[in-house]
mmCIF file of C-alpha atoms in Angstrom:
data_model
loop_
_atom_site.group_PDB
_atom_site.id
_atom_site.type_symbol
_atom_site.label_atom_id
_atom_site.label_comp_id
_atom_site.label_asym_id
_atom_site.label_seq_id
_atom_site.Cartn_x
_atom_site.Cartn_y
_atom_site.Cartn_z
ATOM 1 C CA MET A 20 -12.592 14.290 40.556
ATOM 2 C CA GLY A 21 -8.971 14.249 39.295
ATOM 3 C CA ARG A 22 -7.815 15.756 36.034
ATOM 4 C CA CYS A 23 -6.785 13.372 33.228
ATOM 5 C CA GLU A 24 -3.520 15.204 32.563
ATOM 6 C CA GLN A 25 -2.555 14.687 36.227
ATOM 7 C CA CYS A 26 -3.814 11.094 36.531
ATOM 8 C CA ILE A 27 -1.103 8.439 36.728
ATOM 9 C CA ILE A 28 -3.631 5.776 35.624
ATOM 10 C CA ARG A 29 -3.374 6.953 32.004
ATOM 11 C CA GLU A 30 0.210 5.637 31.909
ATOM 12 C CA PHE A 31 -1.181 2.077 32.027
ATOM 13 C CA SER A 32 -3.244 2.401 28.836
ATOM 14 C CA SER A 33 -3.316 3.891 25.350
ATOM 15 C CA LEU A 34 -4.327 7.237 26.918
ATOM 16 C CA LYS A 35 -0.631 7.887 27.581
ATOM 17 C CA ALA A 36 -0.274 8.715 23.857
ATOM 18 C CA LEU A 37 -2.636 11.699 24.089
ATOM 19 C CA THR A 38 -1.271 15.237 24.172
ATOM 20 C CA ARG A 39 -1.821 17.546 27.148
ATOM 21 C CA GLU A 40 -4.422 19.498 25.148
ATOM 22 C CA GLU A 41 -6.298 16.290 24.299
ATOM 23 C CA LEU A 42 -6.220 15.196 27.949
ATOM 24 C CA LEU A 43 -7.567 18.602 29.010
ATOM 25 C CA THR A 44 -10.507 18.153 26.627
ATOM 26 C CA ILE A 45 -11.211 14.671 27.987
ATOM 27 C CA SER A 46 -11.158 16.011 31.549
ATOM 28 C CA ASP A 47 -13.872 18.512 30.636
ATOM 29 C CA THR A 48 -16.109 15.883 29.041
ATOM 30 C CA LYS A 49 -15.562 12.731 31.126
ATOM 31 C CA THR A 50 -17.713 11.606 34.038
ATOM 32 C CA HIS A 51 -16.533 9.788 37.147
ATOM 33 C CA PHE A 52 -18.622 7.310 39.126
ATOM 34 C CA LEU A 53 -18.365 4.572 41.731
ATOM 35 C CA VAL A 54 -19.545 0.997 41.177
ATOM 36 C CA LYS A 55 -20.392 -1.318 44.064
ATOM 37 C CA LYS A 56 -19.248 -4.939 44.173
ATOM 38 C CA GLY A 57 -21.624 -7.064 42.079
ATOM 39 C CA GLU A 58 -23.026 -4.161 40.064
ATOM 40 C CA VAL A 59 -23.036 -4.301 36.259
ATOM 41 C CA ILE A 60 -21.028 -1.600 34.463
ATOM 42 C CA PHE A 61 -22.475 -2.458 31.043
ATOM 43 C CA SER A 62 -24.243 -5.469 29.563
ATOM 44 C CA GLU A 63 -23.863 -7.608 26.473
ATOM 45 C CA GLY A 64 -25.864 -5.974 23.694
ATOM 46 C CA ASP A 65 -25.566 -2.435 25.103
ATOM 47 C CA ASN A 66 -24.667 0.443 22.822
ATOM 48 C CA LEU A 67 -21.471 1.840 24.296
ATOM 49 C CA ASN A 68 -21.246 5.566 23.716
ATOM 50 C CA GLY A 69 -17.747 5.787 25.091
ATOM 51 C CA VAL A 70 -14.894 4.057 26.873
ATOM 52 C CA TYR A 71 -14.601 3.145 30.559
ATOM 53 C CA CYS A 72 -11.271 3.714 32.316
ATOM 54 C CA ILE A 73 -10.763 1.738 35.544
ATOM 55 C CA LYS A 74 -9.177 3.937 38.232
ATOM 56 C CA GLU A 75 -9.511 1.430 41.085
ATOM 57 C CA GLY A 76 -10.754 -2.137 41.422
ATOM 58 C CA PHE A 77 -11.312 -5.248 39.337
ATOM 59 C CA CYS A 78 -14.167 -6.459 37.149
ATOM 60 C CA LYS A 79 -15.012 -9.598 35.222
ATOM 61 C CA LEU A 80 -16.007 -9.615 31.552
ATOM 62 C CA THR A 81 -18.497 -12.358 30.737
ATOM 63 C CA LYS A 82 -20.335 -13.686 27.699
ATOM 64 C CA LEU A 83 -23.619 -15.564 27.669
ATOM 65 C CA ASN A 84 -23.077 -19.059 26.242
ATOM 66 C CA ALA A 85 -25.495 -21.350 24.381
ATOM 67 C CA ASN A 86 -26.626 -22.916 27.676
ATOM 68 C CA GLY A 87 -27.712 -19.559 29.060
ATOM 69 C CA LYS A 88 -24.798 -19.311 31.508
ATOM 70 C CA ASP A 89 -22.232 -16.542 31.733
ATOM 71 C CA SER A 90 -18.682 -17.564 30.843
ATOM 72 C CA ILE A 91 -15.837 -15.394 32.181
ATOM 73 C CA VAL A 92 -13.783 -14.232 29.201
ATOM 74 C CA LYS A 93 -11.237 -12.124 31.102
ATOM 75 C CA LEU A 94 -10.615 -9.982 34.157
ATOM 76 C CA SER A 95 -9.817 -6.275 33.965
ATOM 77 C CA LYS A 96 -7.840 -4.234 36.466
ATOM 78 C CA ARG A 97 -6.769 -0.716 37.399
ATOM 79 C CA GLY A 98 -5.619 1.159 34.297
ATOM 80 C CA ASP A 99 -7.533 -0.956 31.768
ATOM 81 C CA LEU A 100 -9.886 0.580 29.206
ATOM 82 C CA LEU A 101 -13.204 -1.145 28.521
ATOM 83 C CA GLY A 102 -15.233 -0.827 25.327
ATOM 84 C CA GLN A 103 -12.564 0.283 22.848
ATOM 85 C CA ARG A 104 -13.410 -2.355 20.244
ATOM 86 C CA SER A 105 -17.140 -1.676 20.396
ATOM 87 C CA ILE A 106 -16.874 2.045 19.671
ATOM 88 C CA ILE A 107 -14.296 1.601 16.894
ATOM 89 C CA ASN A 108 -16.374 -1.099 15.171
ATOM 90 C CA GLU A 109 -19.585 0.786 15.983
ATOM 91 C CA GLU A 110 -21.113 -2.412 17.327
ATOM 92 C CA THR A 111 -22.979 -3.255 20.509
ATOM 93 C CA SER A 112 -20.964 -4.710 23.365
ATOM 94 C CA ASN A 113 -20.355 -8.455 23.059
ATOM 95 C CA LEU A 114 -19.533 -8.749 26.774
ATOM 96 C CA THR A 115 -20.954 -7.866 30.197
ATOM 97 C CA ALA A 116 -18.711 -6.107 32.746
ATOM 98 C CA THR A 117 -19.434 -6.743 36.443
ATOM 99 C CA ALA A 118 -17.524 -5.340 39.435
ATOM 100 C CA LEU A 119 -15.703 -7.918 41.577
ATOM 101 C CA GLU A 120 -15.176 -5.291 44.281
ATOM 102 C CA ASP A 121 -16.027 -1.626 44.805
ATOM 103 C CA MET A 122 -14.642 0.272 41.817
ATOM 104 C CA SER A 123 -13.819 3.807 40.724
ATOM 105 C CA ILE A 124 -14.364 4.383 36.989
ATOM 106 C CA CYS A 125 -14.192 7.264 34.510
ATOM 107 C CA PHE A 126 -16.341 7.352 31.365
ATOM 108 C CA ILE A 127 -14.903 9.054 28.269
ATOM 109 C CA PRO A 128 -17.466 9.932 25.551
ATOM 110 C CA LYS A 129 -17.154 8.324 22.121
ATOM 111 C CA LYS A 130 -16.827 11.655 20.286
ATOM 112 C CA GLU A 131 -13.467 12.529 21.821
ATOM 113 C CA MET A 132 -12.116 8.984 21.593
ATOM 114 C CA MET A 133 -12.949 8.666 17.883
ATOM 115 C CA GLU A 134 -11.606 12.118 17.085
ATOM 116 C CA TYR A 135 -8.245 11.335 18.669
ATOM 117 C CA PHE A 136 -8.210 7.842 17.145
ATOM 118 C CA THR A 137 -8.424 9.490 13.714
ATOM 119 C CA GLU A 138 -6.012 12.377 14.310
ATOM 120 C CA ASN A 139 -3.396 10.986 16.730
ATOM 121 C CA ASN A 140 -1.461 8.166 15.020
ATOM 122 C CA LYS A 141 0.406 7.123 18.169
ATOM 123 C CA PHE A 142 -2.863 6.852 20.080
ATOM 124 C CA SER A 143 -4.602 4.841 17.351
ATOM 125 C CA LEU A 144 -1.610 2.467 17.160
ATOM 126 C CA LEU A 145 -1.709 1.817 20.918
ATOM 127 C CA VAL A 146 -5.473 1.219 20.859
ATOM 128 C CA THR A 147 -5.032 -1.244 17.979
ATOM 129 C CA LYS A 148 -2.214 -3.044 19.831
ATOM 130 C CA ASP A 149 -4.386 -3.244 22.938
ATOM 131 C CA ILE A 150 -7.240 -4.837 20.991
ATOM 132 C CA CYS A 151 -4.809 -7.274 19.315
ATOM 133 C CA ASN A 152 -3.443 -8.300 22.727
ATOM 134 C CA HIS A 153 -6.972 -9.020 23.941
ATOM 135 C CA LEU A 154 -7.569 -11.217 20.895
ATOM 136 C CA LYS A 155 -4.238 -12.973 21.488
ATOM 137 C CA ASP A 156 -5.240 -13.707 25.100
ATOM 138 C CA SER A 157 -8.568 -15.026 23.868
ATOM 139 C CA ASP A 158 -6.838 -17.371 21.395
ATOM 140 C CA LYS A 159 -4.532 -18.616 24.152
ATOM 141 C CA GLY A 160 -7.530 -19.275 26.399
ATOM 142 C CA ILE A 161 -9.193 -21.380 23.701
ATOM 143 C CA ALA A 162 -5.970 -23.349 23.139
ATOM 144 C CA ASP A 163 -5.536 -23.946 26.887
ATOM 145 C CA HIS A 164 -9.084 -25.296 27.200
ATOM 146 C CA THR A 165 -8.379 -27.652 24.306
ATOM 147 C CA HIS A 166 -4.927 -28.971 25.258
ATOM 148 C CA LYS A 167 -4.574 -28.619 29.046
ATOM 149 C CA THR A 168 -6.075 -30.671 31.862
ATOM 150 C CA VAL A 169 -8.413 -29.022 34.355
ATOM 151 C CA LYS A 170 -5.693 -29.041 37.019
ATOM 152 C CA GLN A 171 -3.233 -27.378 34.634
ATOM 153 C CA ARG A 172 -5.810 -24.713 33.805
ATOM 154 C CA LEU A 173 -6.528 -24.080 37.494
ATOM 155 C CA ALA A 174 -2.809 -23.600 38.211
ATOM 156 C CA SER A 175 -2.601 -21.201 35.266
ATOM 157 C CA VAL A 176 -5.623 -19.179 36.454
ATOM 158 C CA LEU A 177 -4.265 -18.905 40.015
ATOM 159 C CA LEU A 178 -0.959 -17.551 38.714
ATOM 160 C CA LYS A 179 -2.833 -15.139 36.432
ATOM 161 C CA LEU A 180 -4.862 -13.830 39.377
ATOM 162 C CA GLU A 181 -1.654 -13.009 41.230
ATOM 163 C CA GLU A 182 -0.177 -11.365 38.132
ATOM 164 C CA LEU A 183 -3.270 -9.166 37.706
ATOM 165 C CA GLY A 184 -4.035 -8.240 41.276
ATOM 166 C CA GLY A 185 -0.989 -9.007 43.379
ATOM 167 C CA THR A 186 -1.219 -10.258 46.955
ATOM 168 C CA ASN A 187 -2.198 -8.932 50.367
ATOM 169 C CA PRO A 188 1.026 -7.811 52.133
ATOM 170 C CA GLU A 189 -0.230 -9.132 55.458
ATOM 171 C CA ASN A 190 -1.287 -12.708 54.681
ATOM 172 C CA LYS A 191 0.053 -13.082 51.093
ATOM 173 C CA ALA A 192 -3.434 -14.058 49.858
ATOM 174 C CA LEU A 193 -4.536 -13.190 46.317
ATOM 175 C CA ASN A 194 -6.043 -9.699 46.180
ATOM 176 C CA ILE A 195 -8.607 -10.764 43.569
ATOM 177 C CA GLN A 196 -11.143 -12.840 45.470
ATOM 178 C CA LEU A 197 -13.298 -14.890 43.128
ATOM 179 C CA SER A 198 -16.161 -17.051 44.311
ATOM 180 C CA ARG A 199 -15.521 -20.747 43.819
ATOM 181 C CA GLU A 200 -18.198 -20.653 41.100
ATOM 182 C CA ASP A 201 -16.431 -17.832 39.234
ATOM 183 C CA LEU A 202 -13.076 -19.582 39.623
ATOM 184 C CA ALA A 203 -14.568 -22.788 38.198
ATOM 185 C CA ASN A 204 -16.071 -20.721 35.372
ATOM 186 C CA MET A 205 -12.659 -19.318 34.428
ATOM 187 C CA VAL A 206 -11.090 -22.769 34.557
ATOM 188 C CA GLY A 207 -13.926 -24.321 32.551
ATOM 189 C CA THR A 208 -15.123 -26.971 34.983
ATOM 190 C CA ALA A 209 -17.892 -27.688 37.505
ATOM 191 C CA THR A 210 -17.754 -25.876 40.836
ATOM 192 C CA GLU A 211 -17.509 -29.195 42.715
ATOM 193 C CA SER A 212 -14.510 -30.244 40.610
ATOM 194 C CA CYS A 213 -12.796 -26.901 41.230
ATOM 195 C CA ILE A 214 -13.295 -27.206 45.001
ATOM 196 C CA ARG A 215 -11.899 -30.756 44.933
ATOM 197 C CA LEU A 216 -8.836 -29.684 42.944
ATOM 198 C CA LEU A 217 -8.177 -26.793 45.329
ATOM 199 C CA SER A 218 -8.285 -29.297 48.190
ATOM 200 C CA ASP A 219 -5.845 -31.562 46.319
ATOM 201 C CA MET A 220 -3.486 -28.634 45.710
ATOM 202 C CA LYS A 221 -3.625 -27.786 49.392
ATOM 203 C CA LYS A 222 -2.678 -31.378 50.317
ATOM 204 C CA GLU A 223 0.222 -31.148 47.858
ATOM 205 C CA SER A 224 1.391 -27.921 49.590
ATOM 206 C CA LEU A 225 0.957 -25.938 46.383
ATOM 207 C CA ILE A 226 -1.546 -23.522 47.938
ATOM 208 C CA GLN A 227 -3.031 -22.604 51.301
ATOM 209 C CA LEU A 228 -6.735 -21.959 51.867
ATOM 210 C CA LEU A 229 -7.934 -19.490 54.507
ATOM 211 C CA GLY A 230 -11.700 -19.284 54.082
ATOM 212 C CA LYS A 231 -12.236 -17.641 50.694
ATOM 213 C CA ASN A 232 -8.601 -16.548 50.576
ATOM 214 C CA ILE A 233 -6.081 -18.447 48.452
ATOM 215 C CA ILE A 234 -2.329 -18.234 49.121
ATOM 216 C CA LEU A 235 0.102 -19.492 46.501
ATOM 217 C CA VAL A 236 2.713 -21.416 48.487
ATOM 218 C CA ASN A 237 4.778 -23.076 45.758
ATOM 219 C CA LYS A 238 4.605 -20.827 42.704
ATOM 220 C CA SER A 239 7.451 -22.520 40.847
ATOM 221 C CA GLU A 240 5.654 -25.863 41.018
ATOM 222 C CA LEU A 241 2.366 -24.237 40.007
ATOM 223 C CA LYS A 242 4.145 -22.743 37.007
ATOM 224 C CA ASN A 243 5.565 -26.138 36.045
ATOM 225 C CA LEU A 244 2.107 -27.649 36.431
ATOM 226 C CA SER A 245 0.467 -24.966 34.287
ATOM 227 C CA GLU A 246 2.797 -25.521 31.297
#
């Protein structure tokens, strides 16, 4: 297991504001574990006694809606911290985190996180900014679902998937592979409608479909469509 002060992943999150001494303490108290694709990291309603730092892989964050179905709120990637808001507000988790592929994760206990949040002003500012950015993304998602067509939202989600996960250097396919059901969930439509729109986009030479893989062929036109 790597040491926090030597881990490049911290540069992608608020952990970069911690001092070497603080990182050394975290290294002595953290735990590292592997999560298999499809496994739940934590569930809605869980008491989170710390923060999860994603070293490798992607996960989806979902919330149970009034119809008893999980709605995908956001995707998290390498370098993201999960659970910051819950431990600061001392509330149970309002989301469920599920691995979209095999993941490597570190768990940092609440005690150290709260101590540094109180004593390290730069760290607390970055954590607060991170939470504000998540809320901003959530507001944008609500606005998009209100004002954009389903096709516009699908184009936007496809571009977001590339931004988050990049593409396979060999076939240029999106690295984040969502099931058609999960993709429809993010867009806010029925699975059948999502599949039909993907087929339409393929006919329009906007994307290419290779099994479950999606290749963005005309990103400029997808961007125009998403706006």
